[in-house]
mmCIF file of C-alpha atoms and ligand atoms in Angstrom:
data_model
loop_
_atom_site.group_PDB
_atom_site.id
_atom_site.type_symbol
_atom_site.label_atom_id
_atom_site.label_comp_id
_atom_site.label_asym_id
_atom_site.label_seq_id
_atom_site.Cartn_x
_atom_site.Cartn_y
_atom_site.Cartn_z
ATOM 1 C CA MET A 1 -50.906 -65.636 32.111
ATOM 2 C CA SER A 2 -53.087 -68.683 32.547
ATOM 3 C CA ALA A 3 -52.589 -71.406 35.155
ATOM 4 C CA PRO A 4 -49.698 -73.771 34.333
ATOM 5 C CA LEU A 5 -50.773 -77.313 33.476
ATOM 6 C CA LYS A 6 -50.857 -79.677 36.446
ATOM 7 C CA ASN A 7 -51.009 -82.669 34.070
ATOM 8 C CA ASP A 8 -49.249 -82.109 30.746
ATOM 9 C CA THR A 9 -48.755 -85.794 29.797
ATOM 10 C CA PHE A 10 -51.101 -85.466 26.797
ATOM 11 C CA ILE A 11 -49.140 -82.531 25.339
ATOM 12 C CA ARG A 12 -45.798 -84.180 26.119
ATOM 13 C CA ALA A 13 -46.827 -87.442 24.449
ATOM 14 C CA LEU A 14 -47.948 -85.596 21.297
ATOM 15 C CA LEU A 15 -44.551 -83.872 21.200
ATOM 16 C CA LYS A 16 -42.876 -87.292 21.665
ATOM 17 C CA GLN A 17 -41.403 -86.325 25.017
ATOM 18 C CA PRO A 18 -41.093 -88.946 27.779
ATOM 19 C CA VAL A 19 -44.061 -89.393 30.146
ATOM 20 C CA ASP A 20 -44.415 -91.440 33.333
ATOM 21 C CA ARG A 21 -47.754 -92.922 32.249
ATOM 22 C CA THR A 22 -49.557 -93.168 28.921
ATOM 23 C CA PRO A 23 -52.120 -90.359 28.659
ATOM 24 C CA VAL A 24 -55.676 -91.261 27.680
ATOM 25 C CA TRP A 25 -58.823 -89.513 26.506
ATOM 26 C CA ILE A 26 -61.857 -90.901 24.686
ATOM 27 C CA MET A 27 -63.265 -89.654 21.387
ATOM 28 C CA ARG A 28 -66.795 -88.357 22.120
ATOM 29 C CA GLN A 29 -66.078 -88.597 25.847
ATOM 30 C CA ALA A 30 -68.907 -86.127 26.521
ATOM 31 C CA GLY A 31 -72.111 -87.537 25.114
ATOM 32 C CA ARG A 32 -75.133 -89.745 25.228
ATOM 33 C CA TYR A 33 -73.598 -92.706 27.114
ATOM 34 C CA LEU A 34 -73.513 -90.433 30.204
ATOM 35 C CA PRO A 35 -76.878 -89.979 31.997
ATOM 36 C CA GLU A 36 -75.751 -86.548 33.250
ATOM 37 C CA TYR A 37 -75.174 -85.492 29.605
ATOM 38 C CA LYS A 38 -78.697 -86.557 28.653
ATOM 39 C CA GLU A 39 -80.073 -84.437 31.488
ATOM 40 C CA VAL A 40 -78.271 -81.283 30.346
ATOM 41 C CA ARG A 41 -79.168 -82.042 26.717
ATOM 42 C CA ALA A 42 -82.852 -82.252 27.705
ATOM 43 C CA GLN A 43 -82.546 -79.017 29.664
ATOM 44 C CA ALA A 44 -80.982 -77.282 26.614
ATOM 45 C CA GLY A 45 -83.881 -78.434 24.385
ATOM 46 C CA ASP A 46 -81.922 -79.018 21.216
ATOM 47 C CA PHE A 47 -78.338 -79.856 20.400
ATOM 48 C CA MET A 48 -77.340 -76.477 18.930
ATOM 49 C CA SER A 49 -78.702 -74.617 21.981
ATOM 50 C CA LEU A 50 -76.379 -76.787 24.054
ATOM 51 C CA CYS A 51 -73.445 -75.792 21.825
ATOM 52 C CA ARG A 52 -74.423 -72.108 21.812
ATOM 53 C CA SER A 53 -74.532 -71.829 25.620
ATOM 54 C CA ALA A 54 -70.989 -71.443 26.987
ATOM 55 C CA GLU A 55 -72.184 -72.525 30.464
ATOM 56 C CA LEU A 56 -73.891 -75.710 29.261
ATOM 57 C CA ALA A 57 -71.103 -76.593 26.796
ATOM 58 C CA CYS A 58 -68.617 -76.141 29.652
ATOM 59 C CA GLU A 59 -70.713 -78.274 31.996
ATOM 60 C CA VAL A 60 -70.880 -81.229 29.576
ATOM 61 C CA THR A 61 -67.164 -80.902 28.752
ATOM 62 C CA MET A 62 -66.376 -81.285 32.461
ATOM 63 C CA GLN A 63 -68.741 -84.236 33.096
ATOM 64 C CA PRO A 64 -66.451 -87.074 31.913
ATOM 65 C CA LEU A 65 -63.503 -85.526 33.805
ATOM 66 C CA ARG A 66 -65.432 -85.833 37.067
ATOM 67 C CA ARG A 67 -65.994 -89.551 36.526
ATOM 68 C CA PHE A 68 -62.713 -90.671 34.938
ATOM 69 C CA ASP A 69 -59.005 -89.928 35.361
ATOM 70 C CA LEU A 70 -58.694 -88.495 31.836
ATOM 71 C CA ASP A 71 -55.591 -86.638 30.650
ATOM 72 C CA ALA A 72 -57.340 -84.192 28.308
ATOM 73 C CA ALA A 73 -60.632 -82.344 27.927
ATOM 74 C CA ILE A 74 -62.223 -81.743 24.519
ATOM 75 C CA LEU A 75 -64.357 -78.743 23.695
ATOM 76 C CA PHE A 76 -68.019 -79.694 23.543
ATOM 77 C CA SER A 77 -69.236 -78.560 20.126
ATOM 78 C CA ASP A 78 -69.639 -80.150 16.720
ATOM 79 C CA ILE A 79 -67.784 -80.186 13.401
ATOM 80 C CA LEU A 80 -70.908 -78.840 11.661
ATOM 81 C CA THR A 81 -70.715 -75.390 13.284
ATOM 82 C CA ILE A 82 -68.705 -74.108 10.286
ATOM 83 C CA PRO A 83 -71.245 -75.012 7.576
ATOM 84 C CA ASP A 84 -73.957 -73.638 9.871
ATOM 85 C CA ALA A 85 -72.045 -70.337 10.093
ATOM 86 C CA MET A 86 -71.784 -70.393 6.267
ATOM 87 C CA GLY A 87 -75.594 -70.201 6.183
ATOM 88 C CA LEU A 88 -76.529 -73.831 5.484
ATOM 89 C CA GLY A 89 -79.042 -73.987 8.354
ATOM 90 C CA LEU A 90 -78.023 -76.871 10.629
ATOM 91 C CA HIS A 91 -80.705 -78.665 12.596
ATOM 92 C CA PHE A 92 -81.037 -82.026 14.263
ATOM 93 C CA GLU A 93 -84.094 -84.135 13.548
ATOM 94 C CA ALA A 94 -85.033 -86.542 16.347
ATOM 95 C CA GLY A 95 -83.237 -89.860 15.911
ATOM 96 C CA GLU A 96 -81.967 -88.844 12.465
ATOM 97 C CA GLY A 97 -78.740 -86.949 13.066
ATOM 98 C CA PRO A 98 -77.708 -83.632 11.536
ATOM 99 C CA LYS A 99 -79.508 -82.059 8.544
ATOM 100 C CA PHE A 100 -78.953 -78.879 6.508
ATOM 101 C CA SER A 101 -81.908 -76.837 5.229
ATOM 102 C CA ASN A 102 -79.793 -75.264 2.452
ATOM 103 C CA PRO A 103 -77.333 -77.886 1.152
ATOM 104 C CA ILE A 104 -74.864 -77.066 -1.638
ATOM 105 C CA LYS A 105 -76.431 -78.071 -4.958
ATOM 106 C CA SER A 106 -74.657 -76.117 -7.692
ATOM 107 C CA ALA A 107 -71.511 -74.288 -8.806
ATOM 108 C CA ALA A 108 -73.348 -71.033 -8.038
ATOM 109 C CA ASP A 109 -73.979 -72.173 -4.440
ATOM 110 C CA VAL A 110 -70.254 -72.892 -4.069
ATOM 111 C CA LYS A 111 -69.301 -69.464 -5.446
ATOM 112 C CA ALA A 112 -71.694 -67.760 -3.021
ATOM 113 C CA LEU A 113 -70.321 -69.585 0.047
ATOM 114 C CA PRO A 114 -68.899 -67.123 2.570
ATOM 115 C CA ILE A 115 -65.858 -67.717 4.793
ATOM 116 C CA PRO A 116 -67.204 -67.156 8.320
ATOM 117 C CA ASP A 117 -65.480 -64.841 10.786
ATOM 118 C CA PRO A 118 -64.717 -67.003 13.845
ATOM 119 C CA ASN A 119 -65.017 -63.997 16.130
ATOM 120 C CA ASP A 120 -68.442 -63.119 14.792
ATOM 121 C CA GLU A 121 -70.744 -65.961 13.675
ATOM 122 C CA LEU A 122 -68.712 -68.494 15.674
ATOM 123 C CA GLN A 123 -68.057 -66.327 18.713
ATOM 124 C CA TYR A 124 -70.208 -68.684 20.810
ATOM 125 C CA VAL A 125 -67.596 -71.423 20.282
ATOM 126 C CA MET A 126 -64.788 -69.103 21.402
ATOM 127 C CA ASN A 127 -66.828 -68.153 24.483
ATOM 128 C CA ALA A 128 -67.157 -71.837 25.354
ATOM 129 C CA VAL A 129 -63.408 -72.397 24.844
ATOM 130 C CA SER A 130 -62.513 -69.484 27.181
ATOM 131 C CA LEU A 131 -64.944 -70.584 29.870
ATOM 132 C CA ILE A 132 -63.843 -74.245 29.737
ATOM 133 C CA ARG A 133 -60.187 -73.242 29.912
ATOM 134 C CA LYS A 134 -60.890 -71.057 32.947
ATOM 135 C CA THR A 135 -62.945 -73.786 34.616
ATOM 136 C CA LEU A 136 -60.251 -76.439 34.007
ATOM 137 C CA ASP A 137 -57.789 -74.211 35.893
ATOM 138 C CA GLY A 138 -54.824 -76.170 34.515
ATOM 139 C CA LYS A 139 -56.155 -79.626 35.532
ATOM 140 C CA VAL A 140 -55.591 -81.069 32.027
ATOM 141 C CA PRO A 141 -55.145 -79.503 28.571
ATOM 142 C CA LEU A 142 -58.118 -78.497 26.419
ATOM 143 C CA ILE A 143 -58.386 -79.863 22.866
ATOM 144 C CA GLY A 144 -60.036 -77.698 20.195
ATOM 145 C CA PHE A 145 -61.239 -79.323 16.973
ATOM 146 C CA SER A 146 -62.773 -79.037 13.551
ATOM 147 C CA GLY A 147 -63.863 -81.335 10.725
ATOM 148 C CA SER A 148 -61.614 -81.762 7.685
ATOM 149 C CA PRO A 149 -62.663 -79.896 4.527
ATOM 150 C CA TRP A 150 -63.606 -83.153 2.757
ATOM 151 C CA THR A 151 -65.694 -84.366 5.715
ATOM 152 C CA LEU A 152 -67.464 -81.000 6.030
ATOM 153 C CA ALA A 153 -68.051 -80.903 2.253
ATOM 154 C CA SER A 154 -69.663 -84.357 2.459
ATOM 155 C CA TYR A 155 -72.305 -83.084 4.890
ATOM 156 C CA MET A 156 -72.686 -79.785 2.996
ATOM 157 C CA VAL A 157 -73.443 -81.475 -0.338
ATOM 158 C CA GLU A 158 -75.357 -84.491 0.978
ATOM 159 C CA GLY A 159 -77.416 -82.288 3.337
ATOM 160 C CA GLY A 160 -76.789 -84.730 6.210
ATOM 161 C CA GLY A 161 -75.332 -88.170 6.833
ATOM 162 C CA THR A 162 -75.050 -90.577 3.882
ATOM 163 C CA LYS A 163 -74.186 -94.202 3.187
ATOM 164 C CA ASP A 164 -73.059 -93.968 -0.456
ATOM 165 C CA PHE A 165 -71.654 -90.410 -0.773
ATOM 166 C CA GLY A 166 -73.356 -90.248 -4.188
ATOM 167 C CA LYS A 167 -73.979 -86.490 -4.325
ATOM 168 C CA VAL A 168 -70.599 -85.359 -3.025
ATOM 169 C CA LYS A 169 -68.650 -87.861 -5.122
ATOM 170 C CA GLY A 170 -70.876 -86.981 -8.079
ATOM 171 C CA MET A 171 -69.802 -83.349 -7.740
ATOM 172 C CA MET A 172 -66.162 -84.355 -7.259
ATOM 173 C CA PHE A 173 -66.146 -86.308 -10.553
ATOM 174 C CA SER A 174 -68.415 -84.079 -12.637
ATOM 175 C CA ASP A 175 -67.332 -80.610 -11.459
ATOM 176 C CA PRO A 176 -63.918 -80.883 -9.782
ATOM 177 C CA THR A 177 -63.367 -77.123 -10.130
ATOM 178 C CA SER A 178 -66.354 -76.340 -7.900
ATOM 179 C CA MET A 179 -65.345 -79.083 -5.489
ATOM 180 C CA HIS A 180 -61.857 -77.611 -5.189
ATOM 181 C CA LEU A 181 -63.284 -74.127 -4.644
ATOM 182 C CA MET A 182 -65.549 -75.428 -1.870
ATOM 183 C CA LEU A 183 -62.669 -77.318 -0.230
ATOM 184 C CA ASP A 184 -60.376 -74.289 -0.440
ATOM 185 C CA LYS A 185 -63.001 -72.019 1.156
ATOM 186 C CA THR A 186 -63.661 -74.629 3.816
ATOM 187 C CA ALA A 187 -59.923 -75.052 4.516
ATOM 188 C CA GLN A 188 -59.594 -71.269 4.946
ATOM 189 C CA SER A 189 -62.594 -71.304 7.301
ATOM 190 C CA VAL A 190 -61.205 -74.239 9.342
ATOM 191 C CA THR A 191 -57.778 -72.572 9.623
ATOM 192 C CA SER A 192 -59.122 -69.296 10.976
ATOM 193 C CA TYR A 193 -61.616 -71.152 13.215
ATOM 194 C CA LEU A 194 -58.875 -73.308 14.782
ATOM 195 C CA ASN A 195 -56.538 -70.323 15.152
ATOM 196 C CA ALA A 196 -59.324 -68.468 16.972
ATOM 197 C CA GLN A 197 -59.838 -71.502 19.255
ATOM 198 C CA ILE A 198 -56.093 -71.469 20.002
ATOM 199 C CA GLU A 199 -56.268 -67.758 20.850
ATOM 200 C CA ALA A 200 -59.295 -68.377 23.052
ATOM 201 C CA GLY A 201 -57.395 -71.080 24.998
ATOM 202 C CA ALA A 202 -57.288 -74.421 23.138
ATOM 203 C CA GLN A 203 -53.938 -76.077 23.979
ATOM 204 C CA ALA A 204 -53.996 -78.687 21.183
ATOM 205 C CA VAL A 205 -56.124 -79.044 18.063
ATOM 206 C CA MET A 206 -57.465 -82.021 16.148
ATOM 207 C CA VAL A 207 -58.912 -82.309 12.637
ATOM 208 C CA PHE A 208 -61.509 -85.079 12.207
ATOM 209 C CA ASP A 209 -61.514 -86.511 8.690
ATOM 210 C CA THR A 210 -64.244 -89.021 9.380
ATOM 211 C CA TRP A 211 -65.015 -89.612 5.702
ATOM 212 C CA GLY A 212 -61.592 -89.390 3.951
ATOM 213 C CA GLY A 213 -61.539 -93.198 4.010
ATOM 214 C CA VAL A 214 -64.343 -93.450 1.432
ATOM 215 C CA LEU A 215 -62.051 -92.022 -1.275
ATOM 216 C CA SER A 216 -59.729 -93.858 -3.666
ATOM 217 C CA HIS A 217 -55.984 -93.498 -3.130
ATOM 218 C CA GLU A 218 -55.648 -90.814 -5.804
ATOM 219 C CA LYS A 219 -58.755 -88.871 -4.759
ATOM 220 C CA TYR A 220 -57.828 -88.971 -1.064
ATOM 221 C CA LYS A 221 -54.619 -87.085 -1.769
ATOM 222 C CA GLU A 222 -56.253 -84.585 -4.103
ATOM 223 C CA PHE A 223 -59.523 -83.916 -2.248
ATOM 224 C CA SER A 224 -58.783 -84.588 1.408
ATOM 225 C CA LEU A 225 -55.095 -84.644 2.308
ATOM 226 C CA GLN A 226 -54.179 -81.573 0.249
ATOM 227 C CA TYR A 227 -56.629 -79.451 2.234
ATOM 228 C CA MET A 228 -55.530 -80.812 5.604
ATOM 229 C CA GLN A 229 -51.999 -79.864 4.517
ATOM 230 C CA GLN A 230 -53.266 -76.315 3.828
ATOM 231 C CA ILE A 231 -54.679 -76.212 7.375
ATOM 232 C CA VAL A 232 -51.494 -77.566 9.018
ATOM 233 C CA ASP A 233 -49.485 -74.923 7.120
ATOM 234 C CA GLY A 234 -51.794 -72.124 8.286
ATOM 235 C CA LEU A 235 -52.113 -72.962 11.983
ATOM 236 C CA LYS A 236 -50.454 -71.108 14.836
ATOM 237 C CA ARG A 237 -48.107 -73.692 16.311
ATOM 238 C CA THR A 238 -47.275 -71.728 19.464
ATOM 239 C CA HIS A 239 -49.380 -69.581 21.758
ATOM 240 C CA ASP A 240 -48.658 -68.040 25.137
ATOM 241 C CA GLY A 241 -45.135 -69.533 24.959
ATOM 242 C CA GLN A 242 -46.500 -73.097 24.548
ATOM 243 C CA THR A 243 -46.349 -75.427 21.549
ATOM 244 C CA ILE A 244 -49.816 -76.272 20.219
ATOM 245 C CA PRO A 245 -49.761 -79.847 18.866
ATOM 246 C CA VAL A 246 -51.868 -80.621 15.792
ATOM 247 C CA THR A 247 -53.421 -84.077 15.286
ATOM 248 C CA LEU A 248 -54.997 -85.351 12.061
ATOM 249 C CA PHE A 249 -57.373 -88.324 11.994
ATOM 250 C CA THR A 250 -58.658 -90.013 8.846
ATOM 251 C CA LYS A 251 -60.970 -92.869 9.763
ATOM 252 C CA ASN A 252 -60.113 -95.899 7.600
ATOM 253 C CA GLY A 253 -56.978 -94.025 6.536
ATOM 254 C CA GLY A 254 -54.377 -96.582 7.660
ATOM 255 C CA GLN A 255 -52.770 -96.825 4.223
ATOM 256 C CA TRP A 256 -52.107 -93.063 4.166
ATOM 257 C CA LEU A 257 -50.484 -92.663 7.586
ATOM 258 C CA GLY A 258 -47.058 -92.114 5.979
ATOM 259 C CA ASP A 259 -48.415 -89.361 3.699
ATOM 260 C CA MET A 260 -50.294 -87.786 6.611
ATOM 261 C CA ALA A 261 -47.124 -87.758 8.740
ATOM 262 C CA ASP A 262 -45.396 -85.809 5.951
ATOM 263 C CA THR A 263 -47.819 -82.876 6.380
ATOM 264 C CA GLY A 264 -45.768 -81.729 9.377
ATOM 265 C CA CYS A 265 -48.519 -82.402 11.936
ATOM 266 C CA ASP A 266 -47.529 -83.607 15.431
ATOM 267 C CA GLY A 267 -49.879 -86.546 15.910
ATOM 268 C CA LEU A 268 -52.079 -88.944 13.942
ATOM 269 C CA GLY A 269 -55.242 -90.642 15.088
ATOM 270 C CA VAL A 270 -55.291 -94.339 14.150
ATOM 271 C CA ASP A 271 -58.439 -96.453 13.980
ATOM 272 C CA TRP A 272 -58.486 -100.101 15.112
ATOM 273 C CA THR A 273 -58.054 -101.568 11.627
ATOM 274 C CA THR A 274 -54.335 -100.685 11.626
ATOM 275 C CA ASP A 275 -52.031 -102.162 14.251
ATOM 276 C CA LEU A 276 -50.021 -99.477 16.074
ATOM 277 C CA SER A 277 -46.754 -101.317 15.372
ATOM 278 C CA ARG A 278 -47.557 -101.082 11.640
ATOM 279 C CA ALA A 279 -48.561 -97.406 12.045
ATOM 280 C CA LYS A 280 -45.173 -96.776 13.666
ATOM 281 C CA GLU A 281 -43.382 -98.361 10.693
ATOM 282 C CA LEU A 282 -45.385 -96.288 8.212
ATOM 283 C CA THR A 283 -44.753 -92.991 10.017
ATOM 284 C CA LYS A 284 -41.051 -93.635 10.754
ATOM 285 C CA GLY A 285 -41.027 -91.827 14.095
ATOM 286 C CA LYS A 286 -42.132 -88.501 12.542
ATOM 287 C CA VAL A 287 -45.330 -88.186 14.601
ATOM 288 C CA ALA A 288 -47.021 -89.331 17.795
ATOM 289 C CA LEU A 289 -49.861 -91.858 17.469
ATOM 290 C CA GLN A 290 -53.271 -91.678 19.093
ATOM 291 C CA GLY A 291 -55.523 -94.714 19.417
ATOM 292 C CA ASN A 292 -56.633 -97.320 18.725
ATOM 293 C CA LEU A 293 -58.896 -99.634 20.736
ATOM 294 C CA ASP A 294 -62.003 -100.878 18.910
ATOM 295 C CA PRO A 295 -64.878 -98.959 20.610
ATOM 296 C CA SER A 296 -66.898 -102.200 20.721
ATOM 297 C CA VAL A 297 -64.459 -103.678 23.253
ATOM 298 C CA LEU A 298 -66.389 -101.579 25.797
ATOM 299 C CA TYR A 299 -69.375 -103.948 25.416
ATOM 300 C CA ALA A 300 -67.243 -106.679 27.011
ATOM 301 C CA ASP A 301 -66.515 -107.476 30.683
ATOM 302 C CA ASP A 302 -63.764 -105.786 32.719
ATOM 303 C CA ASP A 303 -61.195 -108.583 32.267
ATOM 304 C CA THR A 304 -61.584 -108.515 28.491
ATOM 305 C CA ILE A 305 -61.279 -104.709 28.447
ATOM 306 C CA LYS A 306 -58.077 -104.892 30.523
ATOM 307 C CA ALA A 307 -56.612 -107.557 28.216
ATOM 308 C CA GLU A 308 -57.495 -105.566 25.071
ATOM 309 C CA VAL A 309 -56.005 -102.371 26.574
ATOM 310 C CA LYS A 310 -52.800 -104.285 27.245
ATOM 311 C CA LYS A 311 -52.684 -105.465 23.624
ATOM 312 C CA VAL A 312 -52.899 -101.868 22.358
ATOM 313 C CA LEU A 313 -50.152 -100.747 24.763
ATOM 314 C CA THR A 314 -47.977 -103.688 23.662
ATOM 315 C CA SER A 315 -48.602 -103.022 19.975
ATOM 316 C CA PHE A 316 -47.288 -99.481 20.436
ATOM 317 C CA GLY A 317 -44.302 -100.863 22.355
ATOM 318 C CA ASP A 318 -41.531 -98.828 23.909
ATOM 319 C CA GLY A 319 -40.658 -95.204 23.440
ATOM 320 C CA PRO A 320 -42.538 -91.934 23.736
ATOM 321 C CA GLY A 321 -45.328 -90.712 21.475
ATOM 322 C CA HIS A 322 -48.466 -92.668 22.386
ATOM 323 C CA VAL A 323 -51.800 -91.152 23.410
ATOM 324 C CA PHE A 324 -54.291 -93.898 24.234
ATOM 325 C CA ASN A 325 -57.770 -93.488 22.740
ATOM 326 C CA LEU A 326 -60.496 -95.468 21.040
ATOM 327 C CA GLY A 327 -60.141 -95.899 17.281
ATOM 328 C CA HIS A 328 -63.379 -93.862 16.860
ATOM 329 C CA GLY A 329 -66.089 -92.352 19.043
ATOM 330 C CA ILE A 330 -67.610 -94.160 22.017
ATOM 331 C CA HIS A 331 -71.027 -95.723 21.310
ATOM 332 C CA GLN A 332 -74.084 -94.342 23.060
ATOM 333 C CA HIS A 333 -75.116 -97.601 24.769
ATOM 334 C CA ILE A 334 -71.842 -98.159 26.646
ATOM 335 C CA ASN A 335 -71.985 -98.468 30.445
ATOM 336 C CA PRO A 336 -69.843 -95.639 31.923
ATOM 337 C CA ASP A 337 -68.380 -98.084 34.490
ATOM 338 C CA ARG A 338 -66.630 -99.885 31.618
ATOM 339 C CA VAL A 339 -64.977 -96.589 30.623
ATOM 340 C CA LYS A 340 -63.550 -96.267 34.128
ATOM 341 C CA THR A 341 -62.103 -99.775 33.758
ATOM 342 C CA LEU A 342 -60.471 -98.753 30.491
ATOM 343 C CA VAL A 343 -58.972 -95.478 31.743
ATOM 344 C CA ASP A 344 -57.602 -97.069 34.913
ATOM 345 C CA ALA A 345 -56.172 -100.002 32.918
ATOM 346 C CA VAL A 346 -54.282 -97.607 30.620
ATOM 347 C CA HIS A 347 -52.741 -95.838 33.610
ATOM 348 C CA ALA A 348 -51.870 -99.139 35.317
ATOM 349 C CA GLY A 349 -49.871 -99.944 32.144
HETATM 350 O O1 LIG B 1 -78.392 -85.530 20.306
HETATM 351 C C1 LIG B 1 -77.236 -85.336 20.674
HETATM 352 O O2 LIG B 1 -76.931 -85.172 21.860
HETATM 353 C C2 LIG B 1 -76.244 -85.208 19.570
HETATM 354 C C3 LIG B 1 -75.125 -86.176 19.546
HETATM 355 C C4 LIG B 1 -73.847 -85.396 19.224
HETATM 356 C C5 LIG B 1 -72.800 -85.155 20.113
HETATM 357 C C6 LIG B 1 -72.661 -85.611 21.537
HETATM 358 C C7 LIG B 1 -73.543 -84.740 18.011
HETATM 359 C C8 LIG B 1 -74.365 -84.660 16.792
HETATM 360 N N1 LIG B 1 -72.318 -84.110 18.150
HETATM 361 C C9 LIG B 1 -71.829 -84.335 19.406
HETATM 362 C C10 LIG B 1 -70.584 -83.793 19.976
HETATM 363 C C11 LIG B 1 -69.354 -83.910 19.188
HETATM 364 N N2 LIG B 1 -69.238 -84.104 17.838
HETATM 365 C C12 LIG B 1 -68.056 -83.782 19.736
HETATM 366 C C13 LIG B 1 -67.871 -83.380 21.192
HETATM 367 C C14 LIG B 1 -66.775 -83.573 22.015
HETATM 368 C C15 LIG B 1 -66.409 -84.958 22.521
HETATM 369 O O3 LIG B 1 -65.731 -85.709 21.801
HETATM 370 O O4 LIG B 1 -66.706 -85.242 23.694
HETATM 371 C C16 LIG B 1 -67.141 -83.973 18.670
HETATM 372 C C17 LIG B 1 -65.645 -83.986 18.720
HETATM 373 C C18 LIG B 1 -67.914 -84.176 17.491
HETATM 374 C C19 LIG B 1 -67.339 -84.353 16.154
HETATM 375 C C20 LIG B 1 -68.171 -84.850 15.041
HETATM 376 N N3 LIG B 1 -69.495 -84.561 14.749
HETATM 377 C C21 LIG B 1 -67.680 -85.671 14.000
HETATM 378 C C22 LIG B 1 -66.231 -86.105 13.867
HETATM 379 C C23 LIG B 1 -65.825 -87.179 14.780
HETATM 380 C C24 LIG B 1 -66.500 -88.519 14.584
HETATM 381 O O5 LIG B 1 -67.101 -89.000 15.556
HETATM 382 O O6 LIG B 1 -66.375 -89.086 13.489
HETATM 383 C C25 LIG B 1 -68.730 -85.917 13.103
HETATM 384 C C26 LIG B 1 -68.692 -86.746 11.840
HETATM 385 C C27 LIG B 1 -69.877 -85.208 13.565
HETATM 386 C C28 LIG B 1 -71.201 -85.095 12.928
HETATM 387 C C29 LIG B 1 -72.294 -85.437 13.857
HETATM 388 N N4 LIG B 1 -72.743 -84.613 14.836
HETATM 389 C C30 LIG B 1 -73.695 -85.242 15.595
HETATM 390 C C31 LIG B 1 -73.873 -86.548 15.057
HETATM 391 C C32 LIG B 1 -74.845 -87.579 15.555
HETATM 392 C C33 LIG B 1 -72.954 -86.659 13.992
HETATM 393 C C34 LIG B 1 -72.711 -87.898 13.124
HETATM 394 C C35 LIG B 1 -73.682 -87.966 12.021
HETATM 395 C C36 LIG B 1 -73.358 -89.068 11.032
HETATM 396 O O7 LIG B 1 -73.426 -90.248 11.413
HETATM 397 O O8 LIG B 1 -73.028 -88.744 9.896
#
């Protein structure tokens, strides 16, 4: 048996149970805005070496928890570990973000795609999860995560980041059969990967659908939501006698919050373009809500940050089911002192 949680407000809020203060964590809370992260990153040499070392991944996961009174830790890894394990050859070019040496170009490439074994090619992630969980010793819960099938497919077909999504949308329109096969294989891979993270010690899981919001209404349901539904249906929802909450997040997905709530997930991430009071109406009390401060508020002074935090808390209003977060990841040029202001303001209420 592992140590009981000393602070379970994050889990309770996701299960819509009462809490005595609103829990808070920050998307990308471990990362380049922290000087101590940059030091470890330099020591590791490259980004994937940092992810592959359980000790270093654990160290950078713990860094933001030493500075701020956060209510959850998130595994330090990346969503692109799955395509890497499928053989696409992930690497990071200086200042350019992620790139794949072997992107998906044809129906034959899709057919040949393997479904990775999480306890083989991705064992390094499970090792990091176990070590982080042990190191946390029940301080706060550990979040495991993955990308959504559509978001992973975008990187797999584009070969890296993109502005217009031309290649992946081109494949979606011209060869929907191959696109569905790729999404189905990816959904199977994500499901077994997240279940392995749960077995290794993740106490909640989150699916990042960063690019679902570039799709039309019809295509979102067919090519993104359907496969997140497949994942929600396939996840272990209890482990070690504890409920494992599942959160879905589609950036720019405000109009689909009602459909997302119907998947049977526990929580939904909301970006800053949708007011939380509106998100509550759309989801009719079916799920908890996580968000949704504009990350750029952190460029402002302390008084402005406190006022903007208050507005988010007020927009959620009364009742359980709110996890405070940014509406997307923290920017790399933010001063960490401003993050402390934010976290303390959330707890002050
Ligand atoms: O050089 C560096 O140090 C790399 C920067 C970096 C970091 C800190 C990358 C490369 N990934 C990460 C960590 C990471 N990525 C976490 C860690 C845990 C935490 O939150 O503290 C998480 C959850 C992710 C998830 C991730 N990676 C997403 C989904 C969430 C989101 O922010 O939208 C996406 C889209 C990625 C891809 C990716 N990996 C890295 C970069 C720079 C990117 C974005 C590339 C692009 O703009 O398309």
